[in-house]
């Protein structure tokens, strides 16, 4: 199993930047691929960014493309660098892990493990 803990959220002004971190642990972590989702009050959780299963390709929602970057380090911490933030980016951000090659990176239902979420608030 995989345990995920997000950090780095907070309050930022429009146009500012923030970097979220997701610390992953678990003996089987190497068998999972990672992604980021977000959920605003009253809305469904939506896809933000993800790695392909191989890790060689990154995917982004149209709403964040060119502004957000997903990355990872040797310790298997996953990051979401968020630049040029807009008020509409305000949401709880979650990192998630999907378990197999056949899962769909865009669909929240295909992810088996989720962090607790970290609040990002962008003020005008």
N, CA and C of each residue as an Amber inpcrd file, in Angstrom:
protein
   372
   0.8270000  -1.1640000   0.0000000   0.0000000   0.0000000   0.0000000
   0.8810000   1.2410000   0.0000000   0.2490000   2.3710000  -0.3010000
   0.9550000   3.6310000  -0.4260000   0.3210000   4.6470000   0.5130000
   1.1630000   5.4170000   1.1810000   0.7090000   6.5230000   2.0060000
   1.1870000   7.8290000   1.3730000   0.2980000   8.7980000   1.2920000
   0.5910000  10.0630000   0.6410000   0.2550000  11.2140000   1.5790000
   1.1590000  12.1760000   1.6750000   0.9500000  13.3480000   2.5070000
   1.3240000  14.5880000   1.7130000   0.3540000  15.4770000   1.5020000
   0.6020000  16.7170000   0.7880000   1.0170000  17.8200000   1.7490000
   1.7590000  18.7730000   1.2220000   2.1120000  19.9620000   1.9770000
   2.3950000  21.0920000   0.9970000   2.4790000  22.2990000   1.5100000
   2.8480000  23.4430000   0.6960000   1.7130000  24.3610000   0.3140000
   0.4990000  24.0110000   0.6720000  -0.6170000  24.8780000   0.3680000
  -0.6070000  26.1260000   1.2340000  -1.4570000  27.0600000   0.8780000
  -1.5480000  28.2960000   1.6310000  -2.2760000  29.3630000   0.8540000
  -2.1120000  30.5870000   1.3090000  -2.7520000  31.7470000   0.7030000
  -1.7340000  32.5070000  -0.1320000  -2.1120000  32.8210000  -1.3550000
  -1.2290000  33.5430000  -2.2500000  -2.0580000  34.5100000  -3.0880000
  -1.4570000  35.6160000  -3.4670000  -2.1390000  36.5780000  -4.3150000
  -2.1420000  36.1240000  -5.7670000  -3.1380000  36.5730000  -6.5000000
  -3.2060000  36.2720000  -7.9210000  -1.9130000  36.6770000  -8.6110000
  -1.4370000  35.8070000  -9.4890000  -0.1800000  36.0370000 -10.1740000
   1.0200000  35.4530000  -9.4620000   0.8340000  35.0090000  -8.2370000
   1.9150000  34.4430000  -7.4650000   2.1520000  32.9780000  -7.7710000
   3.0840000  32.3960000  -7.0260000   3.4850000  31.0120000  -7.2350000
   3.4490000  30.2340000  -5.9330000   3.3050000  28.9410000  -6.0750000
   3.2810000  28.0460000  -4.9320000   3.7600000  26.6840000  -5.4090000
   4.4810000  25.9680000  -4.5560000   4.8850000  24.6150000  -4.8950000
   4.3560000  23.6380000  -3.8610000   3.5810000  22.6950000  -4.3290000
   3.0490000  21.6480000  -3.4810000   3.9630000  20.4320000  -3.5120000
   4.0370000  19.7470000  -2.3850000   4.8200000  18.5270000  -2.2910000
   3.9300000  17.3790000  -1.8600000   4.2560000  16.2060000  -2.3250000
   3.5610000  14.9910000  -1.9310000   4.6010000  13.9610000  -1.5430000
   4.6780000  13.6810000  -0.2600000   5.6070000  12.6840000   0.2400000
   4.9480000  11.3180000   0.1990000   5.5570000  10.4150000  -0.5300000
   5.0040000   9.0860000  -0.7150000   5.8400000   8.0490000   0.0200000
   5.1720000   7.0910000   0.6040000   5.8530000   5.9930000   1.2710000
   5.0870000   4.7030000   1.0460000   5.7590000   3.6020000   1.2880000
   5.1530000   2.3000000   1.0970000   6.0700000   1.3880000   0.3110000
   6.0460000   0.1370000   0.6480000   6.9640000  -0.8190000   0.0460000
   6.6830000  -1.0660000  -1.4270000   5.4590000  -0.7930000  -1.8630000
   5.0790000  -1.0530000  -3.2460000   4.9360000   0.2120000  -4.0740000
   5.4890000   1.3050000  -3.5970000   5.3210000   2.5840000  -4.2700000
   5.7820000   2.5480000  -5.7250000   6.8310000   1.8160000  -6.0280000
   7.3830000   1.7970000  -7.3760000   6.4250000   1.2210000  -8.4090000
   5.3810000   0.5720000  -7.9650000   4.4030000  -0.0050000  -8.8800000
   3.2640000   0.9510000  -9.2100000   3.3280000   2.1700000  -8.7230000
   2.2500000   3.1390000  -8.9110000   2.7400000   4.3490000  -9.6840000
   1.8090000   4.9760000 -10.3850000   2.0530000   6.2450000 -11.0500000
   1.2810000   7.3450000 -10.3300000   1.8130000   8.5640000 -10.3660000
   1.2880000   9.6460000  -9.5400000   0.5770000  10.7140000 -10.3590000
  -0.3820000  11.3540000  -9.7030000  -1.0870000  12.4640000 -10.3080000
  -1.5490000  13.4620000  -9.2700000  -2.0210000  14.6060000  -9.7470000
  -2.5870000  15.6510000  -8.9030000  -4.0100000  15.9510000  -9.3430000
  -4.8880000  16.1110000  -8.3650000  -6.2650000  16.5170000  -8.5880000
  -6.5780000  17.6920000  -7.6790000  -7.6980000  18.3430000  -7.9450000
  -8.1370000  19.4130000  -7.0620000  -9.6500000  19.4140000  -6.9780000
 -10.1640000  19.9710000  -5.8940000 -11.5960000  20.0210000  -5.6820000
 -11.9750000  21.3290000  -5.0000000 -12.8170000  22.0830000  -5.6710000
 -13.3610000  23.3090000  -5.1170000 -14.6950000  23.0070000  -4.4400000
 -15.1190000  23.8320000  -3.4910000 -16.3910000  23.5830000  -2.8080000
 -17.5580000  23.4590000  -3.7800000 -18.3510000  22.4250000  -3.6030000
 -19.5160000  22.2180000  -4.4450000 -19.2260000  21.6600000  -5.8230000
 -17.9820000  21.3320000  -6.1110000 -17.6140000  20.8110000  -7.4200000
 -16.9730000  19.4360000  -7.2930000 -16.9710000  18.7200000  -8.3960000
 -16.3360000  17.4090000  -8.4280000 -14.8190000  17.5480000  -8.4350000
 -14.1730000  16.5370000  -7.9060000 -12.7280000  16.5020000  -7.9610000
 -12.2780000  16.3650000  -9.4210000 -11.3370000  17.1970000  -9.8400000
 -10.9440000  17.2230000 -11.2300000  -9.4470000  16.9960000 -11.4060000
  -9.1170000  16.4360000 -12.5350000  -7.7380000  16.1640000 -12.8970000
  -6.9590000  17.4530000 -13.0950000  -5.7160000  17.4670000 -12.6320000
  -4.8320000  18.6060000 -12.8110000  -3.5950000  18.2320000 -13.6120000
  -2.8590000  17.2350000 -13.1450000  -1.6090000  16.8520000 -13.7890000
  -1.2490000  15.4350000 -13.3880000  -0.4900000  14.7420000 -14.2300000
  -0.0850000  13.3810000 -13.9120000   1.1120000  12.9630000 -14.7460000
   1.8040000  11.9610000 -14.2500000   2.8130000  11.2530000 -15.0210000
   2.1710000  10.0840000 -15.7470000   2.7310000   9.7430000 -16.8970000
   2.3940000   8.4750000 -17.5210000   2.9200000   7.3440000 -16.6520000
   2.4890000   6.1340000 -16.9430000   2.9490000   4.9850000 -16.1760000
   4.4750000   4.8670000 -16.2120000   5.0710000   5.1120000 -17.3560000
   6.5200000   5.0230000 -17.4810000   7.2350000   6.2110000 -16.8500000
   6.5270000   7.2830000 -16.6330000   7.1200000   8.4950000 -16.0990000
   7.7430000   9.3960000 -17.1470000   7.7390000   8.9600000 -18.3840000
   8.3850000   9.7070000 -19.4420000   7.5270000  10.7860000 -20.0760000
   6.2620000  10.8010000 -19.7580000   5.3270000  11.7620000 -20.3250000
   4.5350000  12.4000000 -19.1950000   4.2860000  13.6880000 -19.3210000
   3.4330000  14.3830000 -18.3670000   2.1700000  14.8740000 -19.0560000
   1.0970000  14.9270000 -18.2910000  -0.2010000  15.3540000 -18.8010000
  -0.7480000  16.4590000 -17.9210000  -1.4670000  17.3950000 -18.5420000
  -2.0250000  18.5200000 -17.8160000  -3.4350000  18.8250000 -18.2880000
  -4.2640000  19.2470000 -17.3540000  -5.5550000  19.7860000 -17.7290000
  -5.3490000  21.0670000 -18.5290000  -6.2440000  21.3200000 -19.4630000
  -6.1250000  22.5170000 -20.2880000  -6.0890000  23.7940000 -19.4530000
  -6.7890000  23.7940000 -18.3480000  -6.8960000  24.9810000 -17.5180000
  -5.5870000  25.3660000 -16.8340000  -4.6470000  24.4330000 -16.7180000
  -3.3890000  24.7150000 -16.0320000  -2.1760000  24.5910000 -16.9340000
  -2.3660000  24.1420000 -18.1490000  -1.2500000  23.9310000 -19.0620000
  -0.4810000  25.2310000 -19.2830000   0.8300000  25.1410000 -19.1750000
   1.6780000  26.3050000 -19.3210000   1.9290000  27.0480000 -18.0320000
   1.1650000  26.7520000 -16.9880000   1.3250000  27.4080000 -15.7020000
   1.8010000  26.4520000 -14.6100000   1.3550000  25.2100000 -14.6670000
   1.6890000  24.2130000 -13.6490000   2.6750000  23.1990000 -14.2160000
   3.5260000  22.6730000 -13.3430000   4.4870000  21.6550000 -13.7330000
   4.5370000  20.5630000 -12.6790000   4.3670000  19.3290000 -13.1010000
   4.5130000  18.2010000 -12.1970000   5.9370000  17.6670000 -12.3170000
   6.5330000  17.3100000 -11.1850000   7.8930000  16.7950000 -11.1830000
   8.0810000  15.8570000  -9.9990000   9.2290000  15.2300000  -9.9350000
   9.5510000  14.3280000  -8.8330000  11.0550000  14.3050000  -8.6110000
  11.4680000  13.8320000  -7.4370000  12.8810000  13.7460000  -7.1320000
  13.2670000  12.3060000  -6.8350000  14.5480000  12.1080000  -6.4800000
  15.0520000  10.7580000  -6.2600000  14.4550000  10.0780000  -5.0430000
  13.9130000  10.8620000  -4.1340000  13.2650000  10.3170000  -2.9470000
  11.8030000   9.9700000  -3.1990000  11.3790000  10.0840000  -4.4450000
  10.0150000   9.7910000  -4.8600000   8.9980000  10.7400000  -4.2580000
   9.4310000  11.9410000  -3.9810000   8.5140000  13.0150000  -3.6410000
   8.0230000  13.6430000  -4.9330000   6.7380000  13.8650000  -5.0110000
   6.1230000  14.4540000  -6.1950000   5.7710000  15.9050000  -5.8990000
   5.9970000  16.7640000  -6.8690000   5.7640000  18.1890000  -6.6980000
   4.7760000  18.7010000  -7.7380000   4.1140000  19.7700000  -7.3830000
   3.3210000  20.5210000  -8.3370000   3.7090000  21.9850000  -8.2060000
   4.4620000  22.4650000  -9.1700000   4.8350000  23.8730000  -9.2090000
   3.7180000  24.6400000  -9.8900000   3.1780000  25.6290000  -9.2080000
   2.0530000  26.3950000  -9.7080000   2.4700000  27.8520000  -9.8510000
   2.4680000  28.3310000 -11.0700000   2.8260000  29.7080000 -11.3650000
   1.6270000  30.4490000 -11.9450000   1.7170000  31.7660000 -11.9240000
   0.6560000  32.6120000 -12.4770000  -0.7100000  32.1990000 -11.9510000
  -0.8020000  32.0460000 -10.6590000  -2.0260000  31.5450000 -10.0500000
  -3.1840000  32.5160000 -10.2270000  -4.3550000  31.9450000 -10.3970000
  -5.5920000  32.6890000 -10.5800000  -6.5670000  32.3430000  -9.4680000
  -7.5060000  33.2310000  -9.1630000  -8.5050000  32.9040000  -8.1410000
  -9.2470000  31.5960000  -8.4260000  -9.4730000  31.2740000  -9.6770000
 -10.1650000  30.0450000 -10.0180000  -9.3440000  28.7880000  -9.7480000
  -8.0750000  28.9520000  -9.3840000  -7.2640000  27.8180000  -8.9630000
  -7.5040000  27.4480000  -7.5040000  -8.2690000  28.2450000  -6.7960000
  -8.5570000  27.9740000  -5.3960000  -9.2730000  26.6410000  -5.2450000
  -8.7060000  25.7620000  -4.4390000  -9.2550000  24.4230000  -4.2530000
  -8.4030000  23.6850000  -3.2290000  -8.8940000  22.5370000  -2.8200000
  -8.0690000  21.5960000  -2.0900000  -7.3630000  20.7250000  -3.1260000
  -6.0580000  20.6250000  -3.0120000  -5.2600000  19.8620000  -3.9600000
  -4.8460000  18.5350000  -3.3470000  -5.0130000  17.4790000  -4.1220000
  -4.7120000  16.1310000  -3.6730000  -3.6880000  15.4800000  -4.5930000
  -2.7420000  14.7760000  -4.0180000  -1.9390000  13.8760000  -4.8270000
  -2.5360000  12.4840000  -4.7230000  -2.3010000  11.6910000  -5.7350000
  -2.9240000  10.3800000  -5.8070000  -2.0310000   9.4110000  -6.5650000
  -2.2320000   8.1320000  -6.2950000  -1.4650000   7.0690000  -6.9310000
  -2.4000000   6.0830000  -7.6140000  -2.0840000   5.7440000  -8.8520000
  -2.8620000   4.7490000  -9.5750000  -2.0300000   3.4820000  -9.7340000
  -2.6680000   2.3270000  -9.6820000  -1.9300000   1.0800000  -9.4360000
  -1.4100000   0.3010000 -10.6250000  -1.8840000   0.5530000 -11.8410000
  -1.4730000  -0.3230000 -12.9280000  -1.4190000   0.3990000 -14.2650000
  -0.8590000  -0.2820000 -15.2250000  -0.6340000   0.2670000 -16.5560000
  -1.9250000   0.6590000 -17.2570000  -3.0010000  -0.0450000 -16.9630000
  -4.2520000   0.1410000 -17.6740000  -5.1370000   1.2310000 -17.0920000
  -4.7440000   1.8390000 -16.0040000  -5.5390000   2.8940000 -15.4070000
  -5.4530000   4.1710000 -16.2310000  -6.4730000   5.0010000 -16.1120000
  -6.5900000   6.2410000 -16.8740000  -6.1570000   7.4070000 -16.0010000
  -5.1440000   8.1220000 -16.4390000  -4.5880000   9.2060000 -15.6300000
  -5.5630000  10.3500000 -15.4000000  -6.5820000  10.4680000 -16.2360000
  -7.5430000  11.5620000 -16.1280000  -8.6880000  11.2900000 -15.1690000
  -8.8960000  10.0530000 -14.8020000 -10.0900000   9.6920000 -14.0510000
  -9.7700000   9.4010000 -12.5940000 -10.4100000  10.1350000 -11.7130000
 -10.1470000   9.9810000 -10.2850000 -10.4750000   8.5920000  -9.7810000
 -11.4490000   7.9330000 -10.4060000 -11.8320000   6.6010000  -9.9920000
 -10.7700000   5.5470000 -10.2320000  -9.7850000   5.8470000 -11.0450000
  -8.7180000   4.8970000 -11.3330000  -7.5390000   5.0260000 -10.3780000
  -7.5980000   5.9660000  -9.4660000  -6.5390000   6.1420000  -8.4780000
  -6.9310000   5.4480000  -7.1780000  -6.0220000   4.6730000  -6.6370000
  -6.3180000   3.8530000  -5.4670000  -5.9800000   4.5250000  -4.1370000
  -5.0120000   5.4350000  -4.1390000  -4.5500000   6.0600000  -2.9110000
  -4.5520000   7.5700000  -3.0470000  -4.9660000   8.2250000  -1.9840000
  -5.0960000   9.6740000  -1.9590000  -4.4960000  10.2510000  -0.6870000
  -3.9040000  11.4260000  -0.8160000  -3.4760000  12.1530000   0.3500000
  -4.6460000  12.8550000   1.0060000  -4.3670000  13.5480000   2.1070000
  -5.4020000  14.2570000   2.8450000  -5.8220000  15.5560000   2.1750000
  -5.0030000  16.0710000   1.3000000  -5.2920000  17.3080000   0.6170000
  -4.6500000  18.4990000   1.3010000  -4.3390000  19.5100000   0.5200000
  -3.8060000  20.7510000   1.0500000  -4.5260000  21.9180000   0.3800000
  -4.9420000  22.8760000   1.1880000  -5.7450000  23.9870000   0.6950000
  -4.8770000  25.0260000   0.0060000  -5.2940000  25.4050000  -1.1870000
  -4.6780000  26.5050000  -1.9190000  -5.7340000  27.5750000  -2.1220000
  -5.4520000  28.7690000  -1.6540000  -6.3780000  29.8830000  -1.8050000
  -5.6630000  31.0170000  -2.5200000  -6.2370000  31.4500000  -3.6200000
  -5.6580000  32.5250000  -4.4240000  -6.5680000  33.7340000  -4.3260000
  -6.0570000  34.8020000  -3.7740000  -6.8430000  36.0120000  -3.5950000
  -6.6450000  36.9570000  -4.7690000  -7.6770000  37.7130000  -5.0640000
  -7.6200000  38.6630000  -6.1670000  -6.8040000  39.8940000  -5.7960000
